[in-house]
Coordinates of C-alpha atoms in Angstrom, one line a residue:
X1 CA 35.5 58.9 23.6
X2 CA 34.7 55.8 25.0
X3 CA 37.4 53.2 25.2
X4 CA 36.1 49.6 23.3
X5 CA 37.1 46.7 25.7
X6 CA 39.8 43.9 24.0
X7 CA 39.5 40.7 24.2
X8 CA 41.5 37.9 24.9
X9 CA 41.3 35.2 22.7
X10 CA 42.7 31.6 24.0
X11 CA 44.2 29.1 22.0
X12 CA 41.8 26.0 22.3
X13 CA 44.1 23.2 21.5
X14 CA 47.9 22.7 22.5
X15 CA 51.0 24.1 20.4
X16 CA 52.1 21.1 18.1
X17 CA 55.7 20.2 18.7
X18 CA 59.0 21.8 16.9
X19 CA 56.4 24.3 15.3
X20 CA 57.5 27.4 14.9
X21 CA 54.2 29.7 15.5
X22 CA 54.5 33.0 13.3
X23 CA 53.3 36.3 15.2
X24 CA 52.5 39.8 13.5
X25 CA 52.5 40.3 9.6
X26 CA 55.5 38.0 8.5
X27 CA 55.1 36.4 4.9
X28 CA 53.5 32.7 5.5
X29 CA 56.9 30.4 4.6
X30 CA 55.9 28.2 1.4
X31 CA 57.1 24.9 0.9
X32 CA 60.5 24.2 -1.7
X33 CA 58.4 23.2 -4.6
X34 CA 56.6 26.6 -5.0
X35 CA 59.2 29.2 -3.0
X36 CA 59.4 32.0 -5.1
X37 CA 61.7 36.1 -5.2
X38 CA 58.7 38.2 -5.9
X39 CA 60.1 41.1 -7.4
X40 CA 58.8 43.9 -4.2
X41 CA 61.3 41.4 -2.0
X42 CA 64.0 41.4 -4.4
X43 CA 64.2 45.0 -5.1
X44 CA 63.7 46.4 -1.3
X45 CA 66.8 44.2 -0.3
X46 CA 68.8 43.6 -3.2
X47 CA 71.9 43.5 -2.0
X48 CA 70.7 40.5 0.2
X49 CA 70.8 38.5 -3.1
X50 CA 73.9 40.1 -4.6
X51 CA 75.5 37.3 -7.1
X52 CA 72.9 34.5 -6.1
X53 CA 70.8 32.7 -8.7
X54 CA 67.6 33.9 -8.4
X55 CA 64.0 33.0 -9.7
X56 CA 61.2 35.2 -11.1
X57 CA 57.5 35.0 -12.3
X58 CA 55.9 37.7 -13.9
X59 CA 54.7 40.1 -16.8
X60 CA 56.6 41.9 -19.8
X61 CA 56.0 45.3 -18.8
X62 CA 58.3 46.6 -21.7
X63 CA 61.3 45.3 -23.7
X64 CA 64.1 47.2 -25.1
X65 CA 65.7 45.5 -27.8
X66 CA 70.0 45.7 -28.7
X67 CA 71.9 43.8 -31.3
X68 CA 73.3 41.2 -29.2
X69 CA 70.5 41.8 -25.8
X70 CA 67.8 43.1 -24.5
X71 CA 66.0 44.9 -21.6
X72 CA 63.0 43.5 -20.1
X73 CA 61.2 45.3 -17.9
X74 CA 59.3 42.9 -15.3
X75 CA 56.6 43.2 -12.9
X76 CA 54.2 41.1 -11.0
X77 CA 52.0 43.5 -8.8
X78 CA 53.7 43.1 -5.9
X79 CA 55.4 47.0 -6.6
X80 CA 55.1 50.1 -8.5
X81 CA 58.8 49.0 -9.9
X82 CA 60.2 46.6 -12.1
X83 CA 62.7 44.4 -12.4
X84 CA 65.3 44.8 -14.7
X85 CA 66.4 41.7 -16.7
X86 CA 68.9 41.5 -18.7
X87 CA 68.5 38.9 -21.5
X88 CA 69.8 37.6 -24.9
X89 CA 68.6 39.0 -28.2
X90 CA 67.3 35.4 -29.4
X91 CA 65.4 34.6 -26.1
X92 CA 62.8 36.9 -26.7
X93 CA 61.5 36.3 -30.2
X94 CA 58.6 34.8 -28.0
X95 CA 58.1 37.8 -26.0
X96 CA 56.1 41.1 -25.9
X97 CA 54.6 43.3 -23.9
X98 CA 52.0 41.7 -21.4
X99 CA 54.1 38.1 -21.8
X100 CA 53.8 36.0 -18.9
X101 CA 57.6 34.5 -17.9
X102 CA 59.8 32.8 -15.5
X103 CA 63.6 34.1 -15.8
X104 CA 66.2 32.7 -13.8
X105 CA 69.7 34.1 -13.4
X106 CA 72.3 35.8 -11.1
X107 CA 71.2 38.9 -9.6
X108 CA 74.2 41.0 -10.3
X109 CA 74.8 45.0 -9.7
X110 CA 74.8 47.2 -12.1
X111 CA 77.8 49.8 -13.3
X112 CA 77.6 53.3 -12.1
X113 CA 75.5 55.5 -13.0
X114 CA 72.9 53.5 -14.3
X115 CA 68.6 54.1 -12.7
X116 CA 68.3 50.7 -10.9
X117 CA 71.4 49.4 -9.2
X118 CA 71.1 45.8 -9.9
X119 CA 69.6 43.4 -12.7
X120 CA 68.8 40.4 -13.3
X121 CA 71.2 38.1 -15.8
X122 CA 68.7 35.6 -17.0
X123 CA 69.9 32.6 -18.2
X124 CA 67.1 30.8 -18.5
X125 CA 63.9 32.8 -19.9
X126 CA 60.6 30.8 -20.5
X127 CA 57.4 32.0 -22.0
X128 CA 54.2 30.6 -20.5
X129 CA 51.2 30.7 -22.1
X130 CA 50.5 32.1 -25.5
X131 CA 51.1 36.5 -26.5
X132 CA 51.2 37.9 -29.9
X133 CA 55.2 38.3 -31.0
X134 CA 54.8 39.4 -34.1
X135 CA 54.6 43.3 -34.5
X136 CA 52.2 43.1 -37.0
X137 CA 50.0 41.2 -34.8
X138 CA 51.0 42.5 -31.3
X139 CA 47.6 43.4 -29.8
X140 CA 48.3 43.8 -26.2
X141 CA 46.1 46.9 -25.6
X142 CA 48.0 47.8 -22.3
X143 CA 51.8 49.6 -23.4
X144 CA 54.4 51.5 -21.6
X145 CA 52.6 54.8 -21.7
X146 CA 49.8 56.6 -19.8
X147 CA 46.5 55.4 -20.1
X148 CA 43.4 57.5 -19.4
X149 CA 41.3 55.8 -16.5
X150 CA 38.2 56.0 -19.1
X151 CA 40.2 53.8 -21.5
X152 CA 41.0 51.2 -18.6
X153 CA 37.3 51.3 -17.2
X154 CA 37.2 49.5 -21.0
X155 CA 39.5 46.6 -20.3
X156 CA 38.5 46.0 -16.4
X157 CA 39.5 42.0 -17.2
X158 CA 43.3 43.6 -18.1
X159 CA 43.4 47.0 -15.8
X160 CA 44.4 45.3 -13.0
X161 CA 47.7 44.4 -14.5
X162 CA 48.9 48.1 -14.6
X163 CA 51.4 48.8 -11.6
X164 CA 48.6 51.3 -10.5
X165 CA 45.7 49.1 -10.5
X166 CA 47.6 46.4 -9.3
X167 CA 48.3 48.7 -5.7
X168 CA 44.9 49.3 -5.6
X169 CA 44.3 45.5 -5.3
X170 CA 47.1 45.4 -2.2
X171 CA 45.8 48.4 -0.3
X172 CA 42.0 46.9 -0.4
X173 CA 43.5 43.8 1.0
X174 CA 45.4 45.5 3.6
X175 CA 42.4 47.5 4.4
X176 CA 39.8 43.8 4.6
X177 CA 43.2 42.7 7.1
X178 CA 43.0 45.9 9.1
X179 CA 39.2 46.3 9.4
X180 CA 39.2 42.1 10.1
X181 CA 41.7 42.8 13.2
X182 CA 40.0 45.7 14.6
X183 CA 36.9 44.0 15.1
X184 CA 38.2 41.3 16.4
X185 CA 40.3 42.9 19.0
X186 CA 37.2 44.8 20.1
X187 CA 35.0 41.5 20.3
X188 CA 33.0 42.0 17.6
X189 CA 32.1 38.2 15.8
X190 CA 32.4 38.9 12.1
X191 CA 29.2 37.4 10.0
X192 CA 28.0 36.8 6.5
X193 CA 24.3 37.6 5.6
X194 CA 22.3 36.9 2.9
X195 CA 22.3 38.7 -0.7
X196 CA 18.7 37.4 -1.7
X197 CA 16.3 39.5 0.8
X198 CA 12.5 39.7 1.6
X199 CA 12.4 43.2 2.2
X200 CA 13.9 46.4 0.9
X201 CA 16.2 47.3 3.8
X202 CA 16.4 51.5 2.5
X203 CA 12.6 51.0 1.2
X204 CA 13.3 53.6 -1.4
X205 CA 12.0 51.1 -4.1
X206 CA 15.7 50.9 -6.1
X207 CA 16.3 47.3 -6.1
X208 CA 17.3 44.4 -8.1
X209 CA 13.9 41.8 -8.3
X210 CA 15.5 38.3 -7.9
X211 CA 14.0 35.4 -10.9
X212 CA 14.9 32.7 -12.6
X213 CA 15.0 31.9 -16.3
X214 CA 13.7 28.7 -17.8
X215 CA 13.9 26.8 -21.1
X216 CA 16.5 27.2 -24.3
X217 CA 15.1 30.9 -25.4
X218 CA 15.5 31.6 -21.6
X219 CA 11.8 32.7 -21.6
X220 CA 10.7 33.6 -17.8
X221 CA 7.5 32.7 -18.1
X222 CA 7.3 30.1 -15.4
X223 CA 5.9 29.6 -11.7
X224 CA 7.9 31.9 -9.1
X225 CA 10.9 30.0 -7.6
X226 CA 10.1 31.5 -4.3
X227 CA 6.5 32.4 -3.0
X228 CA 7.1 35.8 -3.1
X229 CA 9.1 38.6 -4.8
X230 CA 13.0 39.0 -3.3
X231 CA 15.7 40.8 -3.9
X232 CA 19.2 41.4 -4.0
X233 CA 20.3 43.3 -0.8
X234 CA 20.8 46.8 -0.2
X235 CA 21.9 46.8 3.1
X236 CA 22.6 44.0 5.4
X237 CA 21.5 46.0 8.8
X238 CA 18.3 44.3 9.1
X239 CA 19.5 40.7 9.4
X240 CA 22.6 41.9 11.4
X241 CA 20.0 43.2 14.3
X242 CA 18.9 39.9 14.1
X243 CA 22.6 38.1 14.7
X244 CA 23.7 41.0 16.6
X245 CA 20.9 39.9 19.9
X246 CA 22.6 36.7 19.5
X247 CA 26.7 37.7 20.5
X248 CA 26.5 41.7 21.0
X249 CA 28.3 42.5 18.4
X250 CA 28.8 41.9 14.7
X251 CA 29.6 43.0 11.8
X252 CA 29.9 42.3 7.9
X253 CA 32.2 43.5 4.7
X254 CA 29.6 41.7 1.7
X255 CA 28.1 43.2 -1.7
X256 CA 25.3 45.0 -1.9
X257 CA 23.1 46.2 -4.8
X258 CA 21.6 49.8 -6.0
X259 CA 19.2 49.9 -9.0
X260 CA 20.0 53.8 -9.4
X261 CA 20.0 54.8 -13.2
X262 CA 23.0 57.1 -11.7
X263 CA 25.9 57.5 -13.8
X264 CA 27.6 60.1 -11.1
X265 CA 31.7 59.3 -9.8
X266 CA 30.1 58.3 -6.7
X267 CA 27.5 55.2 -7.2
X268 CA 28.0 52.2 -8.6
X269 CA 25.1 49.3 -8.9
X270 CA 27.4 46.8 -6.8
X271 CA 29.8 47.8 -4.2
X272 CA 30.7 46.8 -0.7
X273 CA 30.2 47.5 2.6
X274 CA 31.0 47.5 5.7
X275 CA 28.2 47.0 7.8
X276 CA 28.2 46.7 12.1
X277 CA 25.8 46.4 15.0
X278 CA 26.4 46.6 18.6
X279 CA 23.4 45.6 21.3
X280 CA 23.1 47.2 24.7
X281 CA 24.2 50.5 24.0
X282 CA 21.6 53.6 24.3
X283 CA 24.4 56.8 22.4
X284 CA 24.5 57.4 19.4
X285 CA 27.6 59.0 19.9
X286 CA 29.1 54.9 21.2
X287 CA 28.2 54.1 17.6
X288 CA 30.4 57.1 16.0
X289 CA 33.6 56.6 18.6
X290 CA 33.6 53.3 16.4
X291 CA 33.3 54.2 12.6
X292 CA 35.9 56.9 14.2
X293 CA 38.6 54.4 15.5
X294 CA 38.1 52.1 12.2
X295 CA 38.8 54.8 9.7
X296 CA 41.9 56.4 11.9
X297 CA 42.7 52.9 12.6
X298 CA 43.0 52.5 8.3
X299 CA 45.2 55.8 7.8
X300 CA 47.6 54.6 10.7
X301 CA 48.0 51.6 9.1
X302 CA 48.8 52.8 5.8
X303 CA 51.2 55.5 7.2
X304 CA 53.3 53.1 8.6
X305 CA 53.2 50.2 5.6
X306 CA 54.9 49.8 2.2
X307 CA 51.7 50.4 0.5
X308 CA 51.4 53.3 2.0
X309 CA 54.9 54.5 0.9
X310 CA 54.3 53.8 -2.6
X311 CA 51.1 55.5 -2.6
X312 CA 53.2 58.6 -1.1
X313 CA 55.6 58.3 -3.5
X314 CA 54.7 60.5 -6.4
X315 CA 54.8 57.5 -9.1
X316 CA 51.3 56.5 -8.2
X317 CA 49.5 58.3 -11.1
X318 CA 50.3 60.7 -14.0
X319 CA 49.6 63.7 -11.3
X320 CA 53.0 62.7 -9.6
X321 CA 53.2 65.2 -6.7
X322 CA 49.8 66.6 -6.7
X323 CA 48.3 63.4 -6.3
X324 CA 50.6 62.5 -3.7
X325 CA 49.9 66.4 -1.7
X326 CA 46.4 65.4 -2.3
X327 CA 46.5 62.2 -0.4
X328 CA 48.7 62.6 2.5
X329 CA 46.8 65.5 3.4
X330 CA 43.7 63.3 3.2
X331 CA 44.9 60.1 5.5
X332 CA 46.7 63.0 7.7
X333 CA 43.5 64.5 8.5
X334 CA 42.1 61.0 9.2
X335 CA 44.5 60.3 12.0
X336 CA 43.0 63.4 13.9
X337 CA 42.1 62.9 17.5
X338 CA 39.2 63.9 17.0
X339 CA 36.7 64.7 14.7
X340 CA 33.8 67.4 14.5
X341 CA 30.3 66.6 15.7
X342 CA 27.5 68.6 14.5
X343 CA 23.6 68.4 14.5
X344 CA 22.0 68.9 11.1
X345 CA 20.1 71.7 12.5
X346 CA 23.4 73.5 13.5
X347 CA 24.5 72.3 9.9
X348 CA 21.7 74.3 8.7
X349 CA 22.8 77.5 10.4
X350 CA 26.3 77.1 9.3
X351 CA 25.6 77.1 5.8
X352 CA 22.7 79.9 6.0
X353 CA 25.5 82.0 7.7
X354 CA 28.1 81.2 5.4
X355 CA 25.9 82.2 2.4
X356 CA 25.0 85.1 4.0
X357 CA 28.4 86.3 4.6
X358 CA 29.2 85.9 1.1
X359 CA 31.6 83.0 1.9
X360 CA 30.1 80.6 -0.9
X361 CA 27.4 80.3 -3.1
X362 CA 25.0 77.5 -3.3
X363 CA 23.7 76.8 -6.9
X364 CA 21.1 74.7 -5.0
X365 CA 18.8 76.2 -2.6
X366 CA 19.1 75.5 1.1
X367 CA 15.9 73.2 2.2
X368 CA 16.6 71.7 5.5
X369 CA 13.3 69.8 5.2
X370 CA 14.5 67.5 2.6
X371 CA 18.0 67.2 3.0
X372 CA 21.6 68.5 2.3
X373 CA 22.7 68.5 -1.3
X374 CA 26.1 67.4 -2.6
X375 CA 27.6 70.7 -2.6
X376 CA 26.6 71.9 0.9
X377 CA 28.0 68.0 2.0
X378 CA 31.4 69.8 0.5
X379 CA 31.1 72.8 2.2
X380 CA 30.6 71.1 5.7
X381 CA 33.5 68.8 5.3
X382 CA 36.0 72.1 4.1
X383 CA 34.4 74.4 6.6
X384 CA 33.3 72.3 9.3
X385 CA 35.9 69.8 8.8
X386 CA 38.6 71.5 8.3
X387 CA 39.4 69.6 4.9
X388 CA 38.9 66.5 6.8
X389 CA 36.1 64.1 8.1
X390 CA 32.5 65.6 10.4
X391 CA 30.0 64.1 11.8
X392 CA 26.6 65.7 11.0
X393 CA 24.0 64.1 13.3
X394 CA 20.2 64.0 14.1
X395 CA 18.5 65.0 11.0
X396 CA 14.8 65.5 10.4
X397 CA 12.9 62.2 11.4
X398 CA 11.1 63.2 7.6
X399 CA 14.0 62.2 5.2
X400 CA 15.3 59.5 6.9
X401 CA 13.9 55.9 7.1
X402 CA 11.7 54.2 9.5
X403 CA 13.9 51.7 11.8
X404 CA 15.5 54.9 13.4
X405 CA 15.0 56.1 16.6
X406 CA 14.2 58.9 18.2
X407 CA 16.8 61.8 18.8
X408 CA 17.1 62.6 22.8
X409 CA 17.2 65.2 25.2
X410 CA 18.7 68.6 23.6
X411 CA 19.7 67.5 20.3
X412 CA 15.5 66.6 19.6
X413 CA 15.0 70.3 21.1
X414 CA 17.2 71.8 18.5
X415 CA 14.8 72.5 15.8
X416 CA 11.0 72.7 14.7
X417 CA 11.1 69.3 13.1
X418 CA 11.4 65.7 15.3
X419 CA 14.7 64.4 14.6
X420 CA 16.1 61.1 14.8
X421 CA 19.3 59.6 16.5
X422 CA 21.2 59.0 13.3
X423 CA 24.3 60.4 11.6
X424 CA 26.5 60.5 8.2
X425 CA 30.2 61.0 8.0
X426 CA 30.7 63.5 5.6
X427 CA 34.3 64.2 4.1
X428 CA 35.7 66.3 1.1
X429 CA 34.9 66.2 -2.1
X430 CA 33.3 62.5 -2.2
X431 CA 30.9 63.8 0.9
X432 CA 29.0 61.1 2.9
X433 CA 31.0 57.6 3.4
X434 CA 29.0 56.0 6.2
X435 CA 26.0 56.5 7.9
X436 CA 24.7 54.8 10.8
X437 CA 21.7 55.3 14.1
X438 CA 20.3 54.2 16.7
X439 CA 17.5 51.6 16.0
X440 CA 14.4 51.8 17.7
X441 CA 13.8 48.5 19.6
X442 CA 10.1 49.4 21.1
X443 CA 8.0 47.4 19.2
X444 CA 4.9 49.7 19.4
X445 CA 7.1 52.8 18.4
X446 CA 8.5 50.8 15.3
X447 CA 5.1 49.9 14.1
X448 CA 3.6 53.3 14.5
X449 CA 6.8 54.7 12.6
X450 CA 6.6 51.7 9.8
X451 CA 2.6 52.6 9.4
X452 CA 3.7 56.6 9.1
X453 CA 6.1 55.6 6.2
X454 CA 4.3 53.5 4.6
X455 CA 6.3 50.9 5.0
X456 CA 4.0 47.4 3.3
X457 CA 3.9 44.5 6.0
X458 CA 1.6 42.7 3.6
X459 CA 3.1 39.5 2.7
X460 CA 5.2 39.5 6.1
X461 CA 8.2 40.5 4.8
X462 CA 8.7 42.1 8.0
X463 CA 7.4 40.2 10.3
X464 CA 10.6 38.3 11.3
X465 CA 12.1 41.9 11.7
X466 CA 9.2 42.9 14.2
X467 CA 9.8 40.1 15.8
X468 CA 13.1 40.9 17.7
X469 CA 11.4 43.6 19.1
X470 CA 8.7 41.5 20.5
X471 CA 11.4 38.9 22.0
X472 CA 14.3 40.2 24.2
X473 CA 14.4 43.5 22.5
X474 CA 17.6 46.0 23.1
X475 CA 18.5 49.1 22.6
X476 CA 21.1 48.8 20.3
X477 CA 22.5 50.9 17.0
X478 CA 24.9 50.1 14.3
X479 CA 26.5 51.9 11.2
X480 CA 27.2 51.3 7.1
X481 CA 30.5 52.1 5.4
X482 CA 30.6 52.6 1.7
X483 CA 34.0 50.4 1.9
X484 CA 34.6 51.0 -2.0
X485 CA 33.9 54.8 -1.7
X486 CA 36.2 55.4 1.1
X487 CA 39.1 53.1 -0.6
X488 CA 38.3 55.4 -3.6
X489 CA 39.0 58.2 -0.9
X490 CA 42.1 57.3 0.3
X491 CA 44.1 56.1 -3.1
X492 CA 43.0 59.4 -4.3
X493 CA 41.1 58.5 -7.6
X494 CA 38.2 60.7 -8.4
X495 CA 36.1 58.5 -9.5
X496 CA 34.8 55.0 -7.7
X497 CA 35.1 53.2 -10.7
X498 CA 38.6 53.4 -10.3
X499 CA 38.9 51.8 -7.3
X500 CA 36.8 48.8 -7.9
X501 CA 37.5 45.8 -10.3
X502 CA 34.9 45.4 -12.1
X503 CA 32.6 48.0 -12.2
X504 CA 28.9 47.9 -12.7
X505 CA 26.6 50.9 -13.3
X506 CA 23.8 51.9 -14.9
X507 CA 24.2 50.1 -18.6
X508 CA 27.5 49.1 -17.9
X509 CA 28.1 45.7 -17.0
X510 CA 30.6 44.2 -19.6
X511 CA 32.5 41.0 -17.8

């Protein structure tokens, strides 16, 4: 596997005096006036605050009511636990579940015996912002009891709030953090390209057309606001080729758009992705070695963090140990040193010879001349795999698009059909997460293969794309990552929707 060169990166203007510069992943140090205990700090040293008066900011996540106290549970999505305050009767008439407080107090430990070891003593408990007290009129659709992922998917403006949802938030940000030091430690310049578009990047025709609406009855029957149709983006590849004969390497984490009537646990209208291009490099396999190192690179780094821990620890979901089998054995497989490459020709044979052995049974027929189906993309990725992530490379030049190039030497040699020097990363049960190729940077070739698709240059649309093969051309190839699908992946949740904060899909499109 080839090794990606790091580079160094130089401090361009001098160390100001008595600063202390802060290295690796320390908490940035806030100023007095808005210092603040969040309650993961609090409770993963709490002896550190042992009889100290300590501050908190957060959400009711249940009360318990006495005669002459109560318990208030507290969170603020920092960690699956709560807090544990311990308050006067009369300071919560103006609280409920979902209330929004600051309690200060002494942080004291609790007798023997009891779950958490320490509490909180508030002495002070203020209620910020307005929550129904009154029983009669609490509302607060989120309680302290399980609630179905279809119910939440109803409330995504609220979901977020629920210890689980609220982890989902932290490991997506730790993942953007990971996959924005990566890169950068292996020179790649990160970019942001556009979401209105010219062109259809896929050309499969599932877009979203891009107007503009006019007038109080918001009719659209207006003059064009540009001179020609665009559209929201499918794919930022093409205009990362562009920026990527500029500085080598590049790469991109933005939206992207899909008008699929799908209502599958896979597809989603918008999601993200993570999107790269690297010039001057002539193997496909160069171009896997990195979606390779990225992924393993995510799994070691939620191995080894408190995220991580949490998501291992069996209180993640209602599945309790299931879930948390299902998902070590998932990021354990993705810290492998290495992992399968196949052709889709050999793919072919494996599945033909599996059938034929009586090892599974397809519901779908096998037809290699239009393409893997969801449940052989299973089978590859439990056979093949191993339970864990394969490349399946060079399929048939037919069913892929036009910018790809060419498969080479014995791969193209494999089977009856041409291939091209391409590739998807399948893995189990949620199947392809990233594909990627080789683009072909002969002009001549790529308007031969853009005639033989059909591909429509009226307009010039793609014109500015034919262009970088007419100046300074490279060979060059690049990947996309279905960033939301592979979060999806590793949490564990079955369905994207889950993973993503506010969801849109076919119909669906509610805040």
């Amino acid at each position: 596997m080839k090794a990606w060169p790091r580079r160094t990166l130089r401090r361009a203007y001098p160390r100001p005096p008595n600063h202390e510069y802060r290295t690796g992943r320390q908490p940035a140090r806030f100023s007095s006036s808005v210092a603040r205990n969040d309650v993961s700090s609090i409770l993963e040293q709490p002896q550190r605050l042992e009889n100290q008066t300590v501050k908190v900011n957060g959400w009711i996540r249940s009360i318990r009511a006495q005669k002459q106290r109560a318990f208030a549970a507290v969170g603020d999505g920092s960690t699956l636990e709560s807090l544990q305050a311990v308050v006067r009767s009369e300071q919560i008439k103006d609280l409920s579940t979902g209330s929004a407080v600051t309690l200060e107090g002494r942080w004291v430990r609790c007798p023997s015996g009891t779950k958490q070891p320490y509490e909180l003593q508030a002495d002070i408990v203020k209620a910020l912002g307005n929550n129904d007290t009154e029983p009669i009129l609490q509302t607060y659709p989120i309680q302290k009891k399980y609630h179905t992922p279809e119910f939440l998917r109803t409330l995504p403006h609220l979901r977020a709030r629920t210890p689980q949802n609220a982890l989902v938030l932290r490991l997506r940000s730790l993942m953007i953090a990971t996959a924005t030091r990566f890169f950068a430690e292996k020179g790649f310049i990160q970019t942001h390209t556009p979401i209105i578009t010219s062109s259809d990047c896929e050309g499969a025709g599932e877009v979203f057309t891009v107007d503009h609406e006019k007038g109080p009855d918001h009719s659209s029957q207006h003059a064009p606001f540009f001179q020609s149709p665009k559209y929201l983006t499918v794919s930022a590849q093409l205009h990362l080729e562009a920026l990527a004969q500029s500085v080598g390497r590049v790469w991109t984490l933005s939206p992207t758009f899909r008008a699929e009537k799908s209502s599958t646990s896979r597809h989603l209208s918008e999601f993200y992705m993570l999107e790269a291009e690297v010039s001057f490099v002539e193997s496909l396999h160069d171009v896997m070695d990195v979606v390779e190192e990225l992924v393993r690179c995510w799994a070691k780094e939620i191995f080894g963090s408190k995220i991580g821990a949490e998501l291992l620890s069996g209180n993640f979901s209602s599945e309790g140990d299931m879930d948390r089998i299902r998902v070590e054995k998932r990021l354990s497989s993705l810290t492998r040193p290495s992992w399968p490459r196949i052709t889709y020709h050999q793919a072919a044979l494996k599945l033909r010879e599996a059938e034929a052995e009586g090892r599974v049974t397809f519901s779908s027929p096998l037809d290699p001349a239009s393409g893997f189906q969801t449940e052989h993309e299973k089978f590859l990725a439990e056979d093949i795999g191993h339970d864990g992530p394969v490349f399946v490379t060079d399929y048939p030049k037919a069913i892929k698009p036009f910018y790809m190039a060419p498969s080479t030497g014995k791969a193209e040699k494999l089977g009856s059909q041409p291939a091209v020097a391409c590739f998807d990363l399948l893995m189990p049960d949620i199947c392809e997460v990233a594909g990627g190729s080789m683009r072909e940077h002969r002009l001549d070739a790529l308007e031969f293969a853009m005639e033989e698709k059909g591909v429509k240059r009226s307009g010039g649309a793609l014109d500015w794309y034919l262009d970088l093969r007419q100046y300074g051309s490279v060979p060059h190839g690049g990947f996309g990552l279905g960033f939301d699908r592979i979060l999806a992946y590793m949490v564990g949740v079955s369905n994207i929707r889950d993973a993503v904060t506010f969801p849109r899909w076919h119909m669906h499109c509610n805040c």
